[in-house]
PDB file of C-alpha atoms and ligand atoms in Angstrom:
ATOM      1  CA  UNK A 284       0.000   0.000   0.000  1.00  0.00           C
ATOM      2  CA  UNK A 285       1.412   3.152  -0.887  1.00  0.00           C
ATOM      3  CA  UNK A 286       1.541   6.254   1.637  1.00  0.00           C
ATOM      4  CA  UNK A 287      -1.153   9.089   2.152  1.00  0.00           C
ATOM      5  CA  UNK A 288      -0.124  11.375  -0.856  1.00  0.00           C
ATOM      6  CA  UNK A 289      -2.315  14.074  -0.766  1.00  0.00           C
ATOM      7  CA  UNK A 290      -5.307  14.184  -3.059  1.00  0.00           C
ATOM      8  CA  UNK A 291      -6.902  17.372  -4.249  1.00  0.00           C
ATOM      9  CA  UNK A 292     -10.259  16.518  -5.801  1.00  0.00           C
ATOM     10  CA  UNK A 293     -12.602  19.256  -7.989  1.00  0.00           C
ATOM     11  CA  UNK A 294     -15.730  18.352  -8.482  1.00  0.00           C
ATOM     12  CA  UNK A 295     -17.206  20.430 -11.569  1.00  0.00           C
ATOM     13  CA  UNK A 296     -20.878  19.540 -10.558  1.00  0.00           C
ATOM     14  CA  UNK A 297     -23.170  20.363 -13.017  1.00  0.00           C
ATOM     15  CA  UNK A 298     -21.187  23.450 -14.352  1.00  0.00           C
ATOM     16  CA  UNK A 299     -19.241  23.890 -17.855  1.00  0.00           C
ATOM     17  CA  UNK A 300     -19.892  22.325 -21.240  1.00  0.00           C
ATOM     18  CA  UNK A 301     -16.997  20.245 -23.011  1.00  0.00           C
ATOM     19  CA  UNK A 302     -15.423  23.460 -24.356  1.00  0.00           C
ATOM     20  CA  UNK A 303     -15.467  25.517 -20.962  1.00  0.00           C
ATOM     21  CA  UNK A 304     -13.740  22.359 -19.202  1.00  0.00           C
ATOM     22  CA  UNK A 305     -11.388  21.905 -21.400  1.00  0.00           C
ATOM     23  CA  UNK A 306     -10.066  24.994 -21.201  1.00  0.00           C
ATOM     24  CA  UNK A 307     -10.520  25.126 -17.429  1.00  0.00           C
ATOM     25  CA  UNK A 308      -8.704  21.963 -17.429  1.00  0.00           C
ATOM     26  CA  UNK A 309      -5.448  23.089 -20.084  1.00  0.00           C
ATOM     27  CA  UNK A 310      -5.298  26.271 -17.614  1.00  0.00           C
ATOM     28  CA  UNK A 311      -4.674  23.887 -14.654  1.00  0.00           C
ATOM     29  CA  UNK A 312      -2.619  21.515 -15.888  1.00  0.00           C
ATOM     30  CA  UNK A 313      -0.114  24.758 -16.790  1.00  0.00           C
ATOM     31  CA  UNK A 314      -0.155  26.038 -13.163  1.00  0.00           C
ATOM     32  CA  UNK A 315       0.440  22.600 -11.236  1.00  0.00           C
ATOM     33  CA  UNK A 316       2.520  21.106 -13.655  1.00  0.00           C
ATOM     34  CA  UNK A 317       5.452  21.901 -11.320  1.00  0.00           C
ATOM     35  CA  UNK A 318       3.523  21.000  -7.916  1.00  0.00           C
ATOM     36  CA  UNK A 319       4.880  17.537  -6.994  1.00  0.00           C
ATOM     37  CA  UNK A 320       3.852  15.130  -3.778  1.00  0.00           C
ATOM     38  CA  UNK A 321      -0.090  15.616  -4.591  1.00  0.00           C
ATOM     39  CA  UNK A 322      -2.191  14.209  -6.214  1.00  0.00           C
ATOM     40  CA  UNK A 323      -4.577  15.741  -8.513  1.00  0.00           C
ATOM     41  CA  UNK A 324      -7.800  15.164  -9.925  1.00  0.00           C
ATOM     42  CA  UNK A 325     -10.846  16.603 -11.493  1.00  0.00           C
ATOM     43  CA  UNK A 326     -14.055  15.423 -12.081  1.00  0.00           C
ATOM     44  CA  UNK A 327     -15.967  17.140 -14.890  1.00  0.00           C
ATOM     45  CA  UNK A 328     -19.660  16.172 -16.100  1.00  0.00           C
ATOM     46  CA  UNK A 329     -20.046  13.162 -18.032  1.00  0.00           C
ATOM     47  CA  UNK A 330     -20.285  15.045 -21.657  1.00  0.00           C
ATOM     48  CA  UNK A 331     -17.134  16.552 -21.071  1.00  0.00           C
ATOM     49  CA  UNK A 332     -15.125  13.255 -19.980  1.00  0.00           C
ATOM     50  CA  UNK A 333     -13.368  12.179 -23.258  1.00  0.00           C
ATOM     51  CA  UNK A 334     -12.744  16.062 -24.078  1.00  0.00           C
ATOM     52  CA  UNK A 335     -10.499  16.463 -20.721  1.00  0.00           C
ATOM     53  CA  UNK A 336      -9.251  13.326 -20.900  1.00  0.00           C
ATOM     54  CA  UNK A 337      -7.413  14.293 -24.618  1.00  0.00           C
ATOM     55  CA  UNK A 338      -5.821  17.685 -22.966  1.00  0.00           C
ATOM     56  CA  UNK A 339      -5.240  16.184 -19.448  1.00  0.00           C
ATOM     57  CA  UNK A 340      -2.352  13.515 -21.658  1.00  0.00           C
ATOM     58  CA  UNK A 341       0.822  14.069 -20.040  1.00  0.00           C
ATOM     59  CA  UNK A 342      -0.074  16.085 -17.292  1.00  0.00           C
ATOM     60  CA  UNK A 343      -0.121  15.334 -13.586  1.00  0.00           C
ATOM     61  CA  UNK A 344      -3.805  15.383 -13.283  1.00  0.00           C
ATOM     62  CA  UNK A 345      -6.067  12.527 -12.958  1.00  0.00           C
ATOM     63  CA  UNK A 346      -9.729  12.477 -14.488  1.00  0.00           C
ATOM     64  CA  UNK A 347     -13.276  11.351 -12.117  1.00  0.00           C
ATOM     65  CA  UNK A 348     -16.283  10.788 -13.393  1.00  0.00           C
ATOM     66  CA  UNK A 349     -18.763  12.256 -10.589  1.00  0.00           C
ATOM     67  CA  UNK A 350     -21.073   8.892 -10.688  1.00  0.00           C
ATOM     68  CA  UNK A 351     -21.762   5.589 -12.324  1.00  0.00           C
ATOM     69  CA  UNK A 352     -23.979   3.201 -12.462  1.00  0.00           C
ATOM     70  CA  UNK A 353     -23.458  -0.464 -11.181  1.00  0.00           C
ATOM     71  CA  UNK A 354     -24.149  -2.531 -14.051  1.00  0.00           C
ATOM     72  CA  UNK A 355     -22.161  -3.267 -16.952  1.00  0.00           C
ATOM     73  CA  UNK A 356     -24.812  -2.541 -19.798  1.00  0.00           C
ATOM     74  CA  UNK A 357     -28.086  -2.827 -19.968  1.00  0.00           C
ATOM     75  CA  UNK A 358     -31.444  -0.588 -20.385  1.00  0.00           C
ATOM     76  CA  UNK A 359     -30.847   1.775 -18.009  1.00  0.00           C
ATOM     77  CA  UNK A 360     -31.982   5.239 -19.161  1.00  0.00           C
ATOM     78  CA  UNK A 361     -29.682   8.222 -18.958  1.00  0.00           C
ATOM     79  CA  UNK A 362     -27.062   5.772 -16.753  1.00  0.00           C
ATOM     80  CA  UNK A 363     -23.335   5.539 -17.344  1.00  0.00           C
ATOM     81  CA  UNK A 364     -21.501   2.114 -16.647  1.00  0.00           C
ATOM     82  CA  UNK A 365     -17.823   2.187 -15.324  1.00  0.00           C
ATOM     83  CA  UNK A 366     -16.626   0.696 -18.875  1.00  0.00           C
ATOM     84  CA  UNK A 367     -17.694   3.253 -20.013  1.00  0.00           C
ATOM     85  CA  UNK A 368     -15.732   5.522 -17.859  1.00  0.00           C
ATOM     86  CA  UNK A 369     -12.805   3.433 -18.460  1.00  0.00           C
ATOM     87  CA  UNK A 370     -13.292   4.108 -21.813  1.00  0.00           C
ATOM     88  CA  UNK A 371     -13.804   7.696 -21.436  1.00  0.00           C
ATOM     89  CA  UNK A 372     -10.157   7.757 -19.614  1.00  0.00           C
ATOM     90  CA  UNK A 373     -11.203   8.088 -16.018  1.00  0.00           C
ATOM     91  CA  UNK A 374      -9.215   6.626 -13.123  1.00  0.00           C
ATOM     92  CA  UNK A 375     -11.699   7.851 -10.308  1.00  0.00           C
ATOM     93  CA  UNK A 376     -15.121   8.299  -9.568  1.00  0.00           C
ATOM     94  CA  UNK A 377     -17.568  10.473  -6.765  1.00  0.00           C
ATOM     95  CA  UNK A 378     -19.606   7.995  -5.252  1.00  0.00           C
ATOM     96  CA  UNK A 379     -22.805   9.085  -3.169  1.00  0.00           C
ATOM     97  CA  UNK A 380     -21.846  12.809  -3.151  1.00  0.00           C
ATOM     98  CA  UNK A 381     -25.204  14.327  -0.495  1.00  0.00           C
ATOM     99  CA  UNK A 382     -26.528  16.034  -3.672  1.00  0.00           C
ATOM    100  CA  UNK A 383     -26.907  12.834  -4.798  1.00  0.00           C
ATOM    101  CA  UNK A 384     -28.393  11.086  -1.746  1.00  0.00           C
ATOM    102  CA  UNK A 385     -30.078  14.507  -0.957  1.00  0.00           C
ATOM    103  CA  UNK A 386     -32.096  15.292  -4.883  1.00  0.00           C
ATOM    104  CA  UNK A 387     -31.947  12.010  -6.319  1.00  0.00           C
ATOM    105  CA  UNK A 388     -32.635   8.764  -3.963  1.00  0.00           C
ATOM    106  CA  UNK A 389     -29.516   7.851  -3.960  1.00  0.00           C
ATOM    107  CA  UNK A 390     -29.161   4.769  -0.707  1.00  0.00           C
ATOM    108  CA  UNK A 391     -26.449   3.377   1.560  1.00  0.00           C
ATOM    109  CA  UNK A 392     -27.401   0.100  -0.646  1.00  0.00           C
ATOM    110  CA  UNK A 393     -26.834   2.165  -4.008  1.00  0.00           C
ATOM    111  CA  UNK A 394     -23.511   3.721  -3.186  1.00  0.00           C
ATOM    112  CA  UNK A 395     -22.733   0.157  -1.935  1.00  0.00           C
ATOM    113  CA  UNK A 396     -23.091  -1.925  -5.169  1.00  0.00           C
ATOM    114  CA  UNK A 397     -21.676   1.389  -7.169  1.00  0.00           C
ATOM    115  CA  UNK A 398     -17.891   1.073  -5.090  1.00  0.00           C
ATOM    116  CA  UNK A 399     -18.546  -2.170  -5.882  1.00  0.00           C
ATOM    117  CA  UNK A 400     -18.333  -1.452  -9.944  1.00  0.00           C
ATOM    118  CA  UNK A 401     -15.765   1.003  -9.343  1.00  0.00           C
ATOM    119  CA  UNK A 402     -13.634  -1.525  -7.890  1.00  0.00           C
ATOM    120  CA  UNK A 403     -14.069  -4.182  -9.904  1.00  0.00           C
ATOM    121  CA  UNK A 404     -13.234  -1.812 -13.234  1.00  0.00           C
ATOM    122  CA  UNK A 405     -10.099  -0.583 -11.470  1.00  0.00           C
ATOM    123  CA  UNK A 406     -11.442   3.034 -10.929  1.00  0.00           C
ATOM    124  CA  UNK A 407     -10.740   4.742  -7.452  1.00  0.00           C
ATOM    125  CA  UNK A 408     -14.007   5.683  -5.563  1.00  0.00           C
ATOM    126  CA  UNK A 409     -13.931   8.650  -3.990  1.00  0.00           C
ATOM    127  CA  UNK A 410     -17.251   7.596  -1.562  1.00  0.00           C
ATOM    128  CA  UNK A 411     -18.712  10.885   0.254  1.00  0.00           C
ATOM    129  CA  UNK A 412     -20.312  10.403   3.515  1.00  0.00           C
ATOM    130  CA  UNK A 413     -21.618  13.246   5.896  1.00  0.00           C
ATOM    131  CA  UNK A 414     -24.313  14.483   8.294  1.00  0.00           C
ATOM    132  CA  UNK A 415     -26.620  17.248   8.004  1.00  0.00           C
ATOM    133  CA  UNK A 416     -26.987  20.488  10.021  1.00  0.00           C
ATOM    134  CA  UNK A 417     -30.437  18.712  12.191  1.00  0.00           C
ATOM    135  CA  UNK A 418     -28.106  15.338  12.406  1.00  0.00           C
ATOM    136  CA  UNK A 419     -25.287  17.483  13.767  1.00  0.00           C
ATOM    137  CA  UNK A 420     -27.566  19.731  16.212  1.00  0.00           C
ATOM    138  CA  UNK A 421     -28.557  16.036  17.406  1.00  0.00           C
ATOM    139  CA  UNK A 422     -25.379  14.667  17.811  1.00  0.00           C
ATOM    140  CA  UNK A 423     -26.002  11.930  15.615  1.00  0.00           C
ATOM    141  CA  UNK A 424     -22.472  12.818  13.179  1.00  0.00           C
ATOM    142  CA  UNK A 425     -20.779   9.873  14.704  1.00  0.00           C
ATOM    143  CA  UNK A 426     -23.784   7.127  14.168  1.00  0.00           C
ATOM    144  CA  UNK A 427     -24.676   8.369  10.796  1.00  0.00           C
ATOM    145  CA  UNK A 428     -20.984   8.353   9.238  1.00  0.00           C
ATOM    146  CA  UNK A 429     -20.927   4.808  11.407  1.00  0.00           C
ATOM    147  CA  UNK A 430     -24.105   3.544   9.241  1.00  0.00           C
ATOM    148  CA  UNK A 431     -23.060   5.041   6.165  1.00  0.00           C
ATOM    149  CA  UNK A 432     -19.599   3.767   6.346  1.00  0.00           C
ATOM    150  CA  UNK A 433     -20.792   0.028   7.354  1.00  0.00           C
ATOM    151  CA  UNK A 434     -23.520  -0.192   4.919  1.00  0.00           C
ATOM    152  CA  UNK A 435     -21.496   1.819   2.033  1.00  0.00           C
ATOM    153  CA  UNK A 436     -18.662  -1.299   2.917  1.00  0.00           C
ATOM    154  CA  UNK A 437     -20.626  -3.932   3.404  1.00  0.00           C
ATOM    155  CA  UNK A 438     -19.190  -7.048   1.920  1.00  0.00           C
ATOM    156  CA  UNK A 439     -16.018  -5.651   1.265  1.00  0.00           C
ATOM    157  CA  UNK A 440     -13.056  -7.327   3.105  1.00  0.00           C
ATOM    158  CA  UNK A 441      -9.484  -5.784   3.697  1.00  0.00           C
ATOM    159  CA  UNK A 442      -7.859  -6.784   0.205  1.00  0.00           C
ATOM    160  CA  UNK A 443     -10.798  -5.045  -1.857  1.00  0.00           C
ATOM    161  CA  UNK A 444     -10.237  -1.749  -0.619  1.00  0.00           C
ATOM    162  CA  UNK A 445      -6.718  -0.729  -1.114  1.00  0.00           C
ATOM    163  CA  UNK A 446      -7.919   2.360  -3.669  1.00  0.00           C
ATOM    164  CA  UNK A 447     -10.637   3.343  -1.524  1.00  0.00           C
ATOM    165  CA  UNK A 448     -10.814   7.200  -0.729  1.00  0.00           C
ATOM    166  CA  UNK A 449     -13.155   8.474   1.750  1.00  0.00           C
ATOM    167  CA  UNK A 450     -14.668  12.460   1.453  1.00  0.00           C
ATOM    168  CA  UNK A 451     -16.014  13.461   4.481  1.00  0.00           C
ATOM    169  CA  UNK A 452     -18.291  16.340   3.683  1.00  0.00           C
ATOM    170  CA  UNK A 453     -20.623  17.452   6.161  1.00  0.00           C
ATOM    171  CA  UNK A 454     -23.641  18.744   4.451  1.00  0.00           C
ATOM    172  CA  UNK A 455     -23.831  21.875   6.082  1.00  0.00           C
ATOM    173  CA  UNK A 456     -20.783  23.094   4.459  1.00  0.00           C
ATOM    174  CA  UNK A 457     -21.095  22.261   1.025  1.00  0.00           C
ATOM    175  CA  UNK A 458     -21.595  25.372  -1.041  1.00  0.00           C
ATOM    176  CA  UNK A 459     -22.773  27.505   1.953  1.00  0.00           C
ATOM    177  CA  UNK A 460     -19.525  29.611   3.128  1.00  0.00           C
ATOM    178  CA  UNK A 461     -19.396  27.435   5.950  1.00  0.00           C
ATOM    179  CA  UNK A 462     -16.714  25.584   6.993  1.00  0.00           C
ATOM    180  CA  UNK A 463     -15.749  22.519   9.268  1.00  0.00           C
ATOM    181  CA  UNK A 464     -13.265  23.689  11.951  1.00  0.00           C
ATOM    182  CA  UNK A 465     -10.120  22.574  11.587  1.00  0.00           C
ATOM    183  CA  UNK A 466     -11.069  20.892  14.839  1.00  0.00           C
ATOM    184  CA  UNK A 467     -14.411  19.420  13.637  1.00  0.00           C
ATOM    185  CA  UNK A 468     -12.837  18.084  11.110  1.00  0.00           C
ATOM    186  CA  UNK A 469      -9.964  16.451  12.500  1.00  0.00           C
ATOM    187  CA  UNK A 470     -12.297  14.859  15.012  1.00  0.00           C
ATOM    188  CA  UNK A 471     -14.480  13.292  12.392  1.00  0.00           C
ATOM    189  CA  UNK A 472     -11.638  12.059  10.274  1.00  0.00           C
ATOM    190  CA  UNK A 473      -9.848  10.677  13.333  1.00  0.00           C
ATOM    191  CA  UNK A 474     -13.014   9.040  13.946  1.00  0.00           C
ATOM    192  CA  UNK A 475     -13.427   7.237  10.740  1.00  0.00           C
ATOM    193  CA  UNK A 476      -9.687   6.297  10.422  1.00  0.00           C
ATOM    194  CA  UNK A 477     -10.188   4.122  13.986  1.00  0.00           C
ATOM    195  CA  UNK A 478     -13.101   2.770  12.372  1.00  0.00           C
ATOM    196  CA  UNK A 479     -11.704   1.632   9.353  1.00  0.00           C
ATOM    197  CA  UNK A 480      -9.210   0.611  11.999  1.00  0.00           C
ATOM    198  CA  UNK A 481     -11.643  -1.231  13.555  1.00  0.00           C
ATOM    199  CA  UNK A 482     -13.466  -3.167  10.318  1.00  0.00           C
ATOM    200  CA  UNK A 483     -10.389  -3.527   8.173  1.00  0.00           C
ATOM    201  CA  UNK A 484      -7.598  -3.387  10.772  1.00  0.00           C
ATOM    202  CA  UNK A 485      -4.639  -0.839  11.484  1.00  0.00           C
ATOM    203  CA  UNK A 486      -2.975  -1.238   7.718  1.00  0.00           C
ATOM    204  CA  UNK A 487      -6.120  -0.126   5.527  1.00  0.00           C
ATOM    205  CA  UNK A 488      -6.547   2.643   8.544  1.00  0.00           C
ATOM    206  CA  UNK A 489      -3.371   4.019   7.821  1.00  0.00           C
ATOM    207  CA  UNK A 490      -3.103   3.914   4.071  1.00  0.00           C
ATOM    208  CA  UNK A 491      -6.689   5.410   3.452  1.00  0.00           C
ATOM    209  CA  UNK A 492      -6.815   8.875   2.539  1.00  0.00           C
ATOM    210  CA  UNK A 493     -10.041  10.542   3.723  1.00  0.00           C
ATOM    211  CA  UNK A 494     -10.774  14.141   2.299  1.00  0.00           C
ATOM    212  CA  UNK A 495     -12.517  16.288   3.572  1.00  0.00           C
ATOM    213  CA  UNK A 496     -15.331  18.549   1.941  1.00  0.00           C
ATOM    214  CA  UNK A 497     -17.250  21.571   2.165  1.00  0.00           C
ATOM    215  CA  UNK A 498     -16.660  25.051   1.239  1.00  0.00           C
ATOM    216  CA  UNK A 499     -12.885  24.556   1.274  1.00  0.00           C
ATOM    217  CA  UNK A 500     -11.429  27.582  -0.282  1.00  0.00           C
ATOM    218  CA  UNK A 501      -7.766  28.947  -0.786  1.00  0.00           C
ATOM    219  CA  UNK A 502      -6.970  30.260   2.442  1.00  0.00           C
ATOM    220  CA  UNK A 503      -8.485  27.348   4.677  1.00  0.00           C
ATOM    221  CA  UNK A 504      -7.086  24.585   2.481  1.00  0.00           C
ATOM    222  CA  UNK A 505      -3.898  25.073   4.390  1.00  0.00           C
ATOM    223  CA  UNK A 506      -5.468  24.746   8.134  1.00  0.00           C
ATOM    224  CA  UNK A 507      -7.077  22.185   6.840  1.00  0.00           C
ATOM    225  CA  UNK A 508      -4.592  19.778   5.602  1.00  0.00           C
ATOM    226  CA  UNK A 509      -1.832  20.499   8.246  1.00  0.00           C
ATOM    227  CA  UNK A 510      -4.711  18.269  10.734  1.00  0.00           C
ATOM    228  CA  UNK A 511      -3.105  14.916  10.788  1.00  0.00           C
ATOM    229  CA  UNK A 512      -6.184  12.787   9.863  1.00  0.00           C
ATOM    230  CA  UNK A 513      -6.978  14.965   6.885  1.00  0.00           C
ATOM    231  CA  UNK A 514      -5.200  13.669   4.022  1.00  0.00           C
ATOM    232  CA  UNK A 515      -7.179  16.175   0.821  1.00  0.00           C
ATOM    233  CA  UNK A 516      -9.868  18.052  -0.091  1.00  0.00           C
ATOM    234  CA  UNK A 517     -12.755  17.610  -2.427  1.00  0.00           C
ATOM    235  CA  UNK A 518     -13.698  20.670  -3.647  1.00  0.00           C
ATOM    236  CA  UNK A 519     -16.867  22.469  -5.613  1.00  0.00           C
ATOM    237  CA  UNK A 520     -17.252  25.874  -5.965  1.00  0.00           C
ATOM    238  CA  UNK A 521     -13.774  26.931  -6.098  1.00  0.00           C
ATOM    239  CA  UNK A 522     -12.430  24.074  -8.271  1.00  0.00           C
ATOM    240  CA  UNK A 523     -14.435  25.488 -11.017  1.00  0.00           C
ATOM    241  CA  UNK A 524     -11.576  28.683 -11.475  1.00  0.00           C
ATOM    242  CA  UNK A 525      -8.078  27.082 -12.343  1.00  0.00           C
ATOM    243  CA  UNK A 526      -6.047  29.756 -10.599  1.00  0.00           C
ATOM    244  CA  UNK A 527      -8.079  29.238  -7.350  1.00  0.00           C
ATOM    245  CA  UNK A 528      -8.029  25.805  -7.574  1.00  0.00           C
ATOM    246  CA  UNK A 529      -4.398  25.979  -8.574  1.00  0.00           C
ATOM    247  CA  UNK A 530      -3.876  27.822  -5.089  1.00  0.00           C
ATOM    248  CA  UNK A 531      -5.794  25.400  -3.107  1.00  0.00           C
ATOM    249  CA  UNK A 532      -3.454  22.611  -4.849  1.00  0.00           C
ATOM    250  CA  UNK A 533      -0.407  24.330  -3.835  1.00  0.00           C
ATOM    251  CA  UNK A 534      -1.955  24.475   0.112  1.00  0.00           C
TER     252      UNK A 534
HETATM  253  P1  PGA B  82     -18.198  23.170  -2.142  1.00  0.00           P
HETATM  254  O1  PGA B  82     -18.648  21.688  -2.601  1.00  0.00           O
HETATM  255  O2  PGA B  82     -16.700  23.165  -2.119  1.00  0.00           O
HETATM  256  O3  PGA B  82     -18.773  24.085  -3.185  1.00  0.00           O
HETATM  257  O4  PGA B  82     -18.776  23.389  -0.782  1.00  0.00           O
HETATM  258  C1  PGA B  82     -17.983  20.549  -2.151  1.00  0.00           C
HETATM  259  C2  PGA B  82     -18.618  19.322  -2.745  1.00  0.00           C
HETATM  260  O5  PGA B  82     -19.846  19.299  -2.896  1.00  0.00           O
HETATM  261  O6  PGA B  82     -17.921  18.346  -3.100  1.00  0.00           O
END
């Protein structure tokens, strides 16, 4: 297993067409070309995937999709298989991102069988857990991350989940201004480190990088990743600018 490198994730959401993230994704690749010791990646919408993937050749930056389906093929309206992906030159993929569980029905169960495909096709699943602001106010953060990480597992056993990446991103601080302390989230990430550590055992709950998400922004990225449980950052809003996301790269 290799060591933490740090990962520095954008996810594009539902923002630029082929054109715009190609460009986006050309002005990156200029301003981290030099950056070495992180890992970089970007996940821009499905129509845009084989675009990036041509002007992302020979750079440093690695391509997500931000969601797949869990079957190979099949008649499954408006879904996208991880072949396909493959195909489309990703190496990563957003799994259960809370917009996701939140707007369209996406389950524990789902997100389950879709690491599944991820891992079976060789991509890297970036899987997103995270409590909302009412879960929080309720102290229920530790036994929702605890369900969503057991039933978002389940069936797994130490050996499949070498590529896993976890994104902690509590849902009151995506794409509000609103941040985790540095505090909050180095007790969260602690938390589901020693419970990997507990499932998978002390290797896995070393090697596993767990990002965390939510209004992360140039001048917190730094705070952020200097907590020793926080190993990245998966980023929205201000991925979607190259020089700020450049910045947040270079924490
Ligand atoms: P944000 O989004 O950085 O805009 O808060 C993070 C995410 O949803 O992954």
């Amino acid at each position: 297993m290799t060591p933490r490198t740090p990962l520095i994730a954008g996810n594009w959401k539902m923002f630029k067409t082929g054109r715009e993230a190609v460009e986006t994704a050309k002005a990156l690749a200029e301003k981290v070309q030099t950056v070495s010791g992180v890992d970089v990646m970007i996940a821009p919408a499905f129509t845009a995937l084989s675009l990036v993937s041509e002007a992302l050749k020979e750079t440093n930056i690695a391509l997500g999709a931000q969601n797949l389906h869990w079957e190979m093929e099949g008649a499954f309206t408006g879904e996208i298989s991880a072949p396909m992906l493959k195909a489309a030159g990703c190496s990563h993929v957003i799994i259960g991102h809370s917009e996701r569980r939140q707007y369209f029905g996406e389950t524990d169960e789902t997100v389950n069988r879709r690491i599944k495909a991820a891992l079976e096709h060789d991509l890297v699943p970036v899987f997103c857990i995270g409590e909302t602001e009412t879960e929080r106010e309720a102290e229920e953060t530790f036994s929702v991350l605890d369900k969503q990480i057991k039933k978002g597992l389940e069936g797994f056993s130490f050996g499949d989940l070498d590529k896993l990446v976890i994104a902690y991103e509590p849902v009151w601080a995506i794409g509000t201004g609103k941040t985790a302390t540095t505090e909050q989230a180095q007790e969260v990430h602690g938390f589901i480190r020693s419970m990997i550590g507990d499932h998978y055992g002390d290797t896995l709950a070393k090697a596993v990088r767990i990002l965390y998400g939510g209004s992360v922004k140039p001048d917190n990225a730094s705070a952020l990743m200097a907590m020793p449980d926080v190993d990245g950052a998966l980023v929205g809003g201000a991925s979607l600018d190259a020089e700020t996301f450049s910045r947040i790269v270079r924490f």
